Coordinates of C-alpha atoms in Angstrom, one line a residue:
X478 CA 0.0 0.1 -0.1
X479 CA 3.1 2.2 0.6
X480 CA 1.8 4.4 3.3
X481 CA 3.2 7.6 4.1
X482 CA 3.6 9.5 7.0
X483 CA 0.6 11.8 5.8
X484 CA -1.4 9.1 5.2
X485 CA -1.4 8.4 9.2
X486 CA -1.6 11.7 10.1
X487 CA -4.8 12.2 8.2
X488 CA -6.3 9.3 9.5
X489 CA -5.5 9.9 13.2
X490 CA -7.0 14.0 12.8
X491 CA -9.9 12.8 10.9
X492 CA -10.4 10.3 14.0
X493 CA -10.1 12.9 16.5
X494 CA -12.2 15.4 14.7
X495 CA -9.2 17.9 13.6
X496 CA -10.1 17.4 9.8
X497 CA -13.2 16.3 7.9
X498 CA -12.9 12.6 6.5
X499 CA -13.2 11.7 2.9
X500 CA -16.2 9.7 3.3
X501 CA -19.1 9.1 5.7
X502 CA -20.9 5.9 5.4
X503 CA -23.8 6.2 7.7
X504 CA -26.4 3.8 9.1
X505 CA -24.4 0.8 8.3
X506 CA -25.1 -2.6 9.7
X507 CA -21.3 -3.4 9.9
X508 CA -20.0 -7.4 10.0
X509 CA -17.3 -7.2 12.8
X510 CA -15.5 -10.1 12.0
X511 CA -13.4 -9.9 15.4
X512 CA -16.5 -10.4 17.3
X513 CA -18.7 -11.9 14.7
X514 CA -21.4 -9.5 15.7
X515 CA -23.4 -7.0 13.4
X516 CA -23.3 -3.6 14.5
X517 CA -25.4 -0.7 14.0
X518 CA -22.7 2.2 13.3
X519 CA -21.1 4.8 11.0
X520 CA -17.5 4.6 9.1
X521 CA -15.4 7.5 8.6
X522 CA -12.9 7.2 6.2
X523 CA -9.8 9.1 5.6
X524 CA -8.5 8.4 2.1
X525 CA -7.4 5.1 1.5
X526 CA -7.4 4.4 5.3
X527 CA -10.6 3.7 7.8
X528 CA -10.3 6.9 10.3
X529 CA -13.1 5.6 12.9
X530 CA -15.9 3.4 13.4
X531 CA -18.9 3.9 15.9
X532 CA -22.1 5.6 16.7
X533 CA -20.0 8.8 17.8
X534 CA -19.5 9.6 14.1
X535 CA -23.1 10.4 13.1
X536 CA -22.4 13.7 12.3
X537 CA -18.7 13.9 11.5
X538 CA -17.7 16.3 8.6
X539 CA -16.9 14.6 5.8
X540 CA -16.1 15.4 1.9
X541 CA -18.7 13.1 0.8
X542 CA -21.8 11.6 3.1
X543 CA -23.8 8.5 1.8
X544 CA -26.5 7.3 4.0
X545 CA -26.6 3.3 3.6
X546 CA -30.2 3.2 5.3
X547 CA -29.3 0.1 7.3
X548 CA -27.2 -2.0 4.2
X549 CA -24.5 -4.3 5.5
X550 CA -20.9 -3.6 5.4
X551 CA -18.5 -6.3 4.9
X552 CA -15.0 -6.1 4.4
X553 CA -13.7 -6.8 0.9
X554 CA -13.0 -10.5 0.3
X555 CA -9.4 -11.9 -0.3
X556 CA -9.5 -15.0 -1.9
X557 CA -6.7 -17.1 -0.5
X558 CA -5.1 -19.5 -3.1
X559 CA -5.7 -18.7 -6.7
X560 CA -3.9 -19.0 -9.9
X561 CA -4.8 -16.5 -12.1
X562 CA -4.0 -18.1 -15.2
X563 CA -6.3 -20.7 -14.7
X564 CA -9.0 -18.0 -15.6
X565 CA -7.4 -18.2 -18.8
X566 CA -7.6 -14.3 -19.0
X567 CA -5.3 -11.6 -18.1
X568 CA -5.0 -10.0 -14.7
X569 CA -7.0 -6.9 -15.8
X570 CA -9.9 -9.4 -17.0
X571 CA -9.9 -11.3 -13.8
X572 CA -10.4 -8.3 -11.7
X573 CA -12.8 -6.9 -14.0
X574 CA -14.7 -10.2 -13.4
X575 CA -14.4 -10.4 -9.7
X576 CA -14.3 -6.8 -8.2
X577 CA -17.8 -5.8 -8.6
X578 CA -18.6 -8.8 -6.5
X579 CA -16.8 -7.7 -3.3
X580 CA -13.4 -9.6 -3.9
X581 CA -10.4 -6.7 -3.9
X582 CA -7.6 -8.9 -3.1
X583 CA -6.0 -12.3 -4.1
X584 CA -3.0 -14.6 -3.3
X585 CA -2.0 -16.0 -6.6
X586 CA 0.5 -18.6 -7.3
X587 CA 1.8 -18.2 -10.2
X588 CA 3.4 -21.6 -11.0
X589 CA 1.8 -22.0 -14.4
X590 CA 3.2 -19.3 -15.8
X591 CA 6.9 -19.8 -14.1
X592 CA 6.4 -23.7 -15.7
X593 CA 6.6 -22.0 -19.2
X594 CA 8.4 -18.6 -18.6
X595 CA 10.3 -19.2 -15.6
X596 CA 11.2 -15.8 -13.3
X597 CA 10.5 -13.6 -16.7
X598 CA 6.9 -15.1 -16.6
X599 CA 6.6 -13.9 -12.7
X600 CA 7.6 -11.0 -13.4
X601 CA 5.2 -10.5 -16.5
X602 CA 2.2 -11.2 -14.1
X603 CA 3.4 -8.9 -11.2
X604 CA 3.3 -5.9 -14.2
X605 CA 0.4 -7.4 -15.7
X606 CA -1.3 -6.7 -12.2
X607 CA -0.1 -3.7 -11.1
X608 CA -2.5 -0.6 -11.0
X609 CA -5.7 -2.6 -10.6
X610 CA -8.7 -2.5 -8.0
X611 CA -7.4 -5.6 -6.9
X612 CA -4.6 -6.3 -4.5
X613 CA -2.3 -9.0 -5.9
X614 CA -0.2 -11.0 -3.8
X615 CA 2.0 -13.5 -5.0
X616 CA 3.3 -17.0 -3.5
X617 CA 6.9 -18.1 -5.0
X618 CA 6.4 -21.2 -7.1
X619 CA 8.2 -23.9 -5.3
X620 CA 7.5 -26.5 -8.1
X621 CA 9.0 -25.7 -11.3
X622 CA 9.0 -28.4 -12.3
X623 CA 6.5 -30.0 -9.6
X624 CA 8.6 -33.3 -10.1
X625 CA 11.6 -34.6 -12.0
X626 CA 9.1 -36.6 -13.9
X627 CA 8.2 -34.1 -16.6
X628 CA 9.8 -31.6 -18.6
X629 CA 8.7 -27.7 -17.9
X630 CA 9.4 -24.4 -19.9
X631 CA 11.9 -23.3 -17.4
X632 CA 13.5 -24.3 -13.5
X633 CA 13.1 -22.5 -10.4
X634 CA 15.5 -23.2 -7.8
X635 CA 16.7 -21.9 -4.2
X636 CA 18.5 -18.9 -5.6
X637 CA 15.5 -17.7 -7.7
X638 CA 13.3 -18.3 -4.9
X639 CA 15.3 -16.7 -2.3
X640 CA 15.8 -13.5 -4.7
X641 CA 11.8 -13.5 -5.5
X642 CA 11.2 -13.6 -1.7
X643 CA 12.6 -10.2 -1.5
X644 CA 9.8 -8.5 -3.5
X645 CA 7.2 -6.6 -1.2
X646 CA 4.3 -8.1 -2.4
X647 CA 5.5 -11.6 -2.3
X648 CA 3.9 -13.4 0.9
X649 CA 5.2 -16.8 0.7
X650 CA 6.6 -19.7 -0.7
X651 CA 3.7 -21.7 -2.6
X652 CA 2.3 -24.9 -2.1
X653 CA 5.2 -27.6 -2.1
X654 CA 3.4 -29.9 -4.4
X655 CA 5.8 -33.0 -4.0
X656 CA 4.5 -34.5 -0.8
X657 CA 6.7 -37.7 -1.1
X658 CA 10.0 -35.7 -1.4
X659 CA 8.9 -33.7 1.9
X660 CA 8.2 -37.1 3.5
X661 CA 11.6 -38.3 2.4
X662 CA 13.5 -35.5 4.1
X663 CA 14.6 -34.3 0.9
X664 CA 16.7 -31.5 1.5
X665 CA 15.9 -29.3 -1.3
X666 CA 12.4 -29.2 -0.9
X667 CA 12.7 -28.6 3.2
X668 CA 15.6 -25.9 1.9
X669 CA 12.4 -24.0 0.8
X670 CA 10.6 -24.3 3.5
X671 CA 13.7 -22.7 5.5
X672 CA 14.1 -19.7 2.7
X673 CA 10.4 -18.9 3.7
X674 CA 10.6 -18.5 7.2
X675 CA 13.8 -16.7 7.2
X676 CA 12.1 -14.6 5.1
X677 CA 9.4 -14.3 7.5
X678 CA 6.9 -15.6 5.2
X679 CA 4.7 -18.4 4.9
X680 CA 5.4 -21.6 3.5
X681 CA 2.4 -23.0 1.9
X682 CA 1.1 -26.8 1.4
X683 CA -0.3 -28.9 -1.0
X684 CA -0.9 -32.6 0.9
X685 CA -4.1 -34.5 -1.3
X686 CA -5.5 -37.2 1.0
X687 CA -2.4 -37.2 3.8
X688 CA -3.7 -38.1 7.1
X689 CA -2.1 -40.1 10.1
X690 CA 1.8 -40.5 10.3
X691 CA 2.2 -39.2 6.3
X692 CA 0.1 -35.8 7.8
X693 CA 2.4 -35.4 10.7
X694 CA 5.5 -35.7 8.6
X695 CA 4.6 -33.5 6.3
X696 CA 3.6 -30.8 8.6
X697 CA 6.5 -31.5 10.9
X698 CA 8.6 -29.7 8.0
X699 CA 6.9 -26.7 9.0
X700 CA 4.5 -26.2 6.2
X701 CA 1.7 -24.0 7.2
X702 CA -1.3 -24.6 5.2
X703 CA -3.4 -27.1 3.0
X704 CA -5.9 -26.5 0.1
X705 CA -6.5 -30.2 -1.0
X706 CA -9.0 -31.9 1.7
X707 CA -12.0 -33.5 0.0
X708 CA -13.4 -35.3 2.9
X709 CA -14.5 -34.2 6.5
X710 CA -12.3 -36.5 8.2
X711 CA -9.3 -35.5 6.2
X712 CA -10.1 -31.8 6.8
X713 CA -10.3 -32.3 10.6
X714 CA -7.2 -34.3 10.7
X715 CA -5.4 -31.3 9.4
X716 CA -7.2 -28.9 11.6
X717 CA -6.7 -30.8 14.7
X718 CA -2.9 -31.0 13.6
X719 CA -2.6 -27.2 13.4
X720 CA -2.6 -26.8 9.9
X721 CA -4.3 -23.6 8.1
X722 CA -7.1 -25.0 6.4
X723 CA -8.2 -23.5 3.2
X724 CA -11.2 -24.5 2.1
X725 CA -11.6 -25.1 -1.5
X726 CA -14.5 -24.3 -4.2
X727 CA -12.9 -24.4 -7.5
X728 CA -14.3 -25.0 -11.1
X729 CA -13.3 -29.0 -11.0
X730 CA -12.5 -29.7 -7.4
X731 CA -15.5 -28.6 -5.3
X732 CA -15.0 -29.1 -1.6
X733 CA -16.8 -26.6 0.2
X734 CA -20.3 -29.1 1.1
X735 CA -18.2 -31.7 1.9
X736 CA -16.2 -29.6 4.6
X737 CA -18.9 -27.1 5.6
X738 CA -19.3 -28.5 9.1
X739 CA -15.6 -27.6 10.2
X740 CA -16.7 -23.7 9.2
X741 CA -17.6 -23.0 12.7
X742 CA -16.5 -19.8 15.0
X743 CA -14.8 -21.9 17.8
X744 CA -12.1 -22.8 14.8
X745 CA -11.0 -19.1 14.8
X746 CA -8.7 -17.8 13.0
X747 CA -7.6 -21.4 11.3
X748 CA -9.8 -21.7 8.0
X749 CA -9.6 -19.7 4.8
X750 CA -11.8 -19.6 1.8
X751 CA -9.9 -20.4 -1.7
X752 CA -10.7 -20.8 -5.3
X753 CA -7.8 -22.6 -6.5
X754 CA -8.9 -22.6 -10.3
X755 CA -11.9 -21.2 -11.4
X756 CA -13.0 -21.2 -15.3
X757 CA -14.6 -18.2 -16.9
X758 CA -18.1 -19.6 -16.8
X759 CA -17.8 -20.0 -13.3
X760 CA -16.3 -16.5 -12.4
X761 CA -19.3 -15.0 -14.8
X762 CA -22.1 -17.0 -13.1
X763 CA -20.8 -18.0 -9.9
X764 CA -18.4 -15.6 -9.0
X765 CA -14.5 -16.0 -7.1
X766 CA -14.5 -16.3 -3.6
X767 CA -17.5 -14.5 -2.9
X768 CA -19.2 -17.5 -4.4
X769 CA -17.9 -19.7 -1.6
X770 CA -19.1 -17.1 1.0
X771 CA -22.6 -17.3 -0.4
X772 CA -22.6 -20.9 -0.4
X773 CA -21.1 -21.6 2.8
X774 CA -24.0 -19.4 4.4
X775 CA -26.5 -21.1 2.2
X776 CA -25.3 -24.3 3.8
X777 CA -25.9 -22.8 7.2
X778 CA -22.4 -21.3 8.5
X779 CA -22.7 -18.1 10.4
X780 CA -22.8 -15.2 7.9
X781 CA -20.2 -13.5 9.8
X782 CA -17.7 -16.3 10.4
X783 CA -18.4 -17.5 6.5
X784 CA -17.3 -13.5 5.9
X785 CA -14.4 -13.9 8.2
X786 CA -13.0 -17.0 6.6
X787 CA -13.2 -15.1 3.1
X788 CA -11.5 -11.9 4.7
X789 CA -9.8 -11.6 8.0
X790 CA -8.6 -15.1 8.4
X791 CA -6.7 -14.9 5.5
X792 CA -5.0 -11.6 6.0
X793 CA -3.8 -13.1 9.6
X794 CA -2.6 -16.0 7.7
X795 CA -0.5 -14.3 5.3
X796 CA 0.3 -11.5 7.5
X797 CA -1.3 -8.8 5.2
X798 CA -1.4 -5.6 7.4
X799 CA -4.3 -3.4 7.5
X800 CA -6.2 -6.0 5.6
X801 CA -9.1 -7.8 5.8
X802 CA -11.4 -6.1 8.4
X803 CA -13.3 -2.6 9.1
X804 CA -11.4 -0.9 12.0
X805 CA -9.6 2.2 12.6
X806 CA -6.1 2.0 10.7
X807 CA -7.2 -0.4 8.2
X808 CA -7.3 -0.5 4.6
X809 CA -10.6 1.1 3.5
X810 CA -11.8 -2.0 1.4
X811 CA -15.5 -2.5 1.9
X812 CA -18.5 -4.0 0.3
X813 CA -21.6 -2.7 0.6
X814 CA -24.5 -5.2 0.7
X815 CA -28.3 -5.1 0.2
X816 CA -28.8 -8.4 1.3
X817 CA -26.1 -10.4 4.1
X818 CA -27.4 -13.9 3.2
X819 CA -27.2 -13.3 -0.9
X820 CA -24.1 -11.7 -0.5
X821 CA -24.4 -9.7 -3.4
X822 CA -22.9 -6.4 -3.6
X823 CA -24.4 -3.2 -4.1
X824 CA -21.2 -0.9 -3.7
X825 CA -17.3 -1.9 -3.3
X826 CA -15.0 0.3 -2.3
X827 CA -11.2 -0.4 -2.6
X828 CA -8.5 1.4 -0.9
X829 CA -11.4 4.2 -0.1
X830 CA -12.3 4.8 -3.7
X831 CA -15.8 3.4 -4.9
X832 CA -14.9 1.1 -7.7
X833 CA -17.9 -0.8 -8.8
X834 CA -21.3 -0.4 -8.3
X835 CA -24.5 -2.7 -9.0
X836 CA -22.2 -5.4 -10.5
X837 CA -20.3 -3.2 -13.0
X838 CA -16.6 -1.8 -12.8
X839 CA -16.6 2.1 -12.5
X840 CA -12.4 2.5 -12.8
X841 CA -10.4 2.1 -16.1
X842 CA -8.1 -1.0 -16.2
X843 CA -4.4 -0.8 -17.6
X844 CA -3.9 -2.6 -21.0
X845 CA -2.3 -5.6 -21.0
X846 CA 1.3 -5.5 -22.7
X847 CA 2.0 -9.2 -24.6
X848 CA 5.8 -9.8 -25.2
X849 CA 9.1 -11.4 -24.9
X850 CA 8.9 -14.4 -22.2
X851 CA 5.1 -14.9 -22.6
X852 CA 4.6 -15.1 -26.3
X853 CA 5.2 -17.6 -28.9
X854 CA 5.8 -20.7 -26.3
X855 CA 4.6 -23.5 -27.9
X856 CA 7.4 -25.1 -29.8
X857 CA 7.1 -28.7 -31.2
X858 CA 8.8 -30.8 -33.6
X859 CA 7.3 -31.9 -36.9
X860 CA 4.4 -34.2 -36.0
X861 CA 3.1 -37.3 -37.7
X862 CA 0.4 -40.1 -36.9
X863 CA 3.0 -42.6 -36.5
X864 CA 4.8 -40.9 -33.7
X865 CA 1.6 -41.9 -31.4
X866 CA 1.9 -45.6 -32.0
X867 CA 2.0 -48.0 -29.1
X868 CA 3.5 -51.4 -30.0
X869 CA 1.3 -54.2 -28.4
X870 CA 2.8 -56.6 -25.6
X871 CA 1.1 -59.9 -23.5
X872 CA -1.2 -58.3 -20.5
X873 CA -3.1 -55.9 -19.1
X874 CA -2.4 -52.5 -19.6
X875 CA -2.7 -49.4 -16.9
X876 CA -5.1 -47.2 -17.7
X877 CA -6.2 -43.7 -16.0
X878 CA -9.8 -43.4 -14.9
X879 CA -11.0 -39.8 -14.8
X880 CA -13.2 -38.8 -11.8
X881 CA -15.8 -36.0 -12.2
X882 CA -15.7 -33.0 -10.2
X883 CA -12.2 -34.3 -8.9
X884 CA -8.6 -33.6 -9.8
X885 CA -8.3 -37.3 -8.4
X886 CA -7.5 -40.0 -10.9
X887 CA -7.8 -43.7 -10.4
X888 CA -5.6 -46.7 -11.9
X889 CA -7.2 -49.4 -13.3
X890 CA -5.8 -52.7 -15.2
X891 CA -7.6 -53.8 -18.2
X892 CA -7.3 -55.6 -21.5
X893 CA -5.9 -53.5 -24.3
X894 CA -7.4 -53.4 -27.6
X895 CA -4.9 -54.6 -30.3
X896 CA -4.8 -53.9 -33.9
X897 CA -2.1 -54.7 -36.6
X898 CA 0.2 -54.9 -33.4
X899 CA -0.8 -51.6 -32.2
X900 CA -2.7 -50.6 -28.7
X901 CA -5.5 -48.5 -30.2
X902 CA -8.2 -46.3 -28.8
X903 CA -11.9 -48.3 -28.4
X904 CA -14.6 -46.0 -28.3
X905 CA -17.0 -49.1 -27.8
X906 CA -15.0 -49.6 -24.5
X907 CA -14.5 -46.0 -23.7
X908 CA -10.9 -46.3 -24.0
X909 CA -9.2 -43.2 -25.6
X910 CA -5.4 -42.3 -26.3
X911 CA -3.7 -39.9 -24.0
X912 CA -0.8 -38.1 -25.3
X913 CA 1.4 -35.8 -23.9
X914 CA 3.3 -33.7 -26.1
X915 CA 6.7 -31.7 -24.8
X916 CA 5.9 -28.4 -26.0
X917 CA 8.7 -25.8 -24.8
X918 CA 11.1 -27.1 -27.4
X919 CA 13.3 -28.8 -24.8
X920 CA 13.1 -32.5 -26.2
X921 CA 10.3 -33.3 -28.1
X922 CA 9.1 -36.1 -25.7
X923 CA 5.9 -37.6 -26.4
X924 CA 3.8 -39.6 -23.6
X925 CA 1.5 -41.8 -24.6
X926 CA -1.4 -43.7 -22.4
X927 CA -4.8 -44.6 -22.2
X928 CA -7.8 -42.9 -20.6
X929 CA -11.2 -44.0 -19.7
X930 CA -14.4 -42.0 -18.7
X931 CA -14.3 -38.9 -21.1
X932 CA -17.0 -40.8 -23.7
X933 CA -15.5 -39.7 -26.4
X934 CA -16.4 -41.9 -29.8
X935 CA -14.8 -39.6 -32.7
X936 CA -12.1 -37.0 -33.2
X937 CA -9.9 -35.7 -30.5
X938 CA -9.4 -32.7 -27.8
X939 CA -6.2 -30.8 -27.0
X940 CA -5.1 -27.8 -25.1
X941 CA -1.7 -26.5 -23.9
X942 CA -3.0 -26.2 -20.5
X943 CA -1.1 -28.9 -19.1
X944 CA -0.9 -29.0 -15.0
X945 CA 1.8 -28.3 -13.8
X946 CA 4.4 -28.7 -16.6
X947 CA 2.0 -27.1 -19.4
X948 CA 3.0 -29.4 -22.4
X949 CA 0.6 -30.3 -24.9
X950 CA -2.3 -32.5 -23.4
X951 CA -4.3 -34.6 -26.3
X952 CA -7.2 -37.0 -25.6
X953 CA -8.6 -38.6 -29.0
X954 CA -10.0 -42.0 -30.5
X955 CA -7.7 -41.1 -33.8
X956 CA -4.4 -40.5 -34.0
X957 CA -4.5 -38.4 -37.2
X958 CA -6.9 -36.2 -35.2
X959 CA -4.6 -35.9 -32.3
X960 CA -1.7 -34.6 -34.4
X961 CA -3.8 -32.3 -36.6
X962 CA -5.2 -31.1 -33.1
X963 CA -1.5 -30.4 -31.8
X964 CA -0.4 -28.8 -35.0
X965 CA -3.5 -26.1 -34.7
X966 CA -2.2 -25.4 -31.1
X967 CA 1.4 -24.8 -32.6
X968 CA 0.0 -22.4 -34.7
X969 CA -2.2 -20.7 -32.5
X970 CA 0.6 -20.1 -29.8
X971 CA -1.3 -22.0 -27.6
X972 CA -4.8 -22.8 -26.5
X973 CA -7.9 -25.5 -26.8
X974 CA -9.3 -26.9 -29.7
X975 CA -11.6 -29.6 -30.9
X976 CA -11.0 -31.7 -34.3
X977 CA -12.8 -34.3 -35.9
X978 CA -11.6 -36.0 -39.2
X979 CA -9.2 -33.4 -39.8
X980 CA -11.0 -30.4 -39.3
X981 CA -11.2 -28.0 -36.6
X982 CA -14.4 -27.7 -35.0
X983 CA -14.0 -25.1 -32.3
X984 CA -10.8 -23.4 -30.8
X985 CA -9.6 -20.8 -28.2
X986 CA -6.5 -19.2 -29.1
X987 CA -4.2 -18.9 -25.3
X988 CA -1.4 -16.7 -26.7
X989 CA 0.0 -15.6 -23.2
X990 CA 2.6 -18.5 -22.4
X991 CA -0.3 -20.7 -23.9
X992 CA -2.4 -20.4 -20.9
X993 CA -4.2 -17.2 -21.3
X994 CA -5.6 -14.2 -23.3
X995 CA -6.4 -10.5 -23.4
X996 CA -9.8 -11.1 -24.7
X997 CA -12.9 -10.2 -22.4
X998 CA -14.1 -12.8 -20.1
X999 CA -17.3 -12.7 -22.0
X1000 CA -15.6 -13.7 -25.1
X1001 CA -13.6 -16.5 -23.5
X1002 CA -16.5 -18.0 -22.1
X1003 CA -18.3 -18.0 -25.4
X1004 CA -15.6 -19.7 -27.0
X1005 CA -15.4 -22.5 -24.4
X1006 CA -19.0 -23.0 -24.7
X1007 CA -18.5 -23.7 -28.5
X1008 CA -15.6 -25.9 -27.6
X1009 CA -17.9 -27.7 -24.7
X1010 CA -20.2 -28.1 -27.5
X1011 CA -18.1 -29.7 -30.0
X1012 CA -16.8 -32.2 -27.7
X1013 CA -20.5 -33.4 -26.8
X1014 CA -21.1 -33.5 -30.5
X1015 CA -18.0 -36.0 -30.4
X1016 CA -19.6 -38.1 -27.5
X1017 CA -17.9 -36.5 -24.4
X1018 CA -20.1 -37.3 -21.3
X1019 CA -17.5 -36.4 -18.8
X1020 CA -18.3 -32.6 -17.1
X1021 CA -15.2 -29.6 -17.9
X1022 CA -13.6 -32.3 -20.4
X1023 CA -10.8 -29.3 -21.1
X1024 CA -10.2 -28.7 -17.4
X1025 CA -10.4 -32.3 -16.6
X1026 CA -7.9 -32.8 -19.2
X1027 CA -5.5 -30.0 -17.8
X1028 CA -5.0 -32.1 -14.7
X1029 CA -4.6 -35.6 -16.3
X1030 CA -0.4 -34.4 -16.7
X1031 CA -0.6 -33.4 -12.6
X1032 CA 1.7 -35.8 -11.5
X1033 CA 1.7 -34.8 -7.6
X1034 CA -2.3 -36.1 -7.1
X1035 CA -2.8 -39.5 -7.0
X1036 CA -3.2 -41.8 -8.5
X1037 CA -1.8 -42.5 -12.1
X1038 CA -0.8 -39.6 -14.6
X1039 CA 0.7 -38.8 -18.1
X1040 CA 4.0 -36.5 -18.5
X1041 CA 5.8 -36.2 -21.5
X1042 CA 8.1 -38.7 -19.2
X1043 CA 5.2 -41.4 -19.6
X1044 CA 2.9 -42.7 -17.2
X1045 CA 3.5 -41.5 -13.5
X1046 CA 2.6 -43.5 -10.6
X1047 CA 2.3 -40.6 -7.9
X1048 CA 2.1 -42.8 -4.8
X1049 CA 5.4 -44.4 -5.8
X1050 CA 6.5 -41.2 -6.9
X1051 CA 7.9 -43.0 -10.1
X1052 CA 7.4 -43.4 -14.2
X1053 CA 5.9 -47.1 -14.8
X1054 CA 5.2 -48.8 -17.8
X1055 CA 1.6 -48.6 -19.8
X1056 CA 1.9 -52.6 -19.8
X1057 CA 1.3 -54.3 -16.3
X1058 CA 4.2 -56.8 -15.6

């Protein structure tokens, strides 16, 4: 916030009645996140800061007076863990989508763009998020690459992490994803925890399914949080072990309903709300972390505590000074609500100025510049259908089963369909070929496997969003169509595509690192709907097939994944063969 001495003097003078305030919000019903009470009061602002709150300020002089007539006022919400790149749009477009809903801050882990463009990609995101009516704090990606079992576009080692931790907008080291390495007491991974602590910043966690001794060992490292709990038992175990429990409701990973019983006032500051990954359709129709607050209230959570979990608790966890509450000396980030339970923003103030009203942004956004390390990032060799052949061998094969609305996968062992000595896709059995093309221009590797539960009967889907290495992921029942899809993404500079019989049915160009575009959210959403519709014509039954496809290469979440190195057994932390021995 870069406060000056004059800002503090102004706030004190306004509170003491020596100067008029900049804005008086009269007759408010304040959501007090400290006491969880609703207070009928008045709020007096001094520029970017809140000067005073209380009944004594009903007639305080101010340059502007707004009578809220009993409307509720809550602190601006802060998303505790999000990957801005997963919205597929620029930071400015993301802000346009969430700020009018009452979100005034996010903590982002830019490991998507870092895995493509390294430090230069992180610096681009920092620059692109300057000057927005949304504060964007950074956690330094710890997993670039997330494992040694994939090829990423860059590598961030301890030296790069230490340098980035010195940036004033950096608030921690991002999710340490390779939990097997942590449990093995790997020196490099534990060194990242120490770097965060020595910088007085938070080391963030990623511990899917861990309970019992494994959870104890993971947290013994000093890692502070986790956002991967999917069951009530898992969430309770992490909360009891001292973990800051981040309750997540993304586009694919929807865990709020299962964990809602833990959102209770007696759990104090130990629970925060996060979105992790949200697609444009969900941002437009549901919102960002405001949706979690609204849904939590609908599930019976105390409204004041739901708001606290989406504001003050997150600010406390990351030591975000003067954020997350409405009280003297805090930054004036406020949401005015017509109805508390629906959490629909009537007006939004950020740093003391009104930035949105009735769902519409009222301030201009800076132009997003796209150049340098984040452009022209798709680099493929010449591709041919024969490159995708899988020679047959006796026995069963490992098959990835996609799970609807989850990033978890299951491993199945099935008899392959063989034709002319090759393992082939078989739509009659819901068996599709899954391919991972190394697209950073490093080695041209191609990982090949099989996947079920997509329902694909024809053609191919492909995208350059492939967590976390962000290689080109494709699923298809035709090798020729898979190659056509990959070639089209090469020409677009990245994106998503649906192909059948050699023709492109729908596409979305993502020229920023193969991950994002500067097109408006509404345009991106329309193109995604076209892609979804095209996927359905090809027989796809899996919800959010492109999001699901993008996670099939994520080699840090059980059970079975595919990278350019081949099939990865996440529990073993090793590449395994397609054929079961």
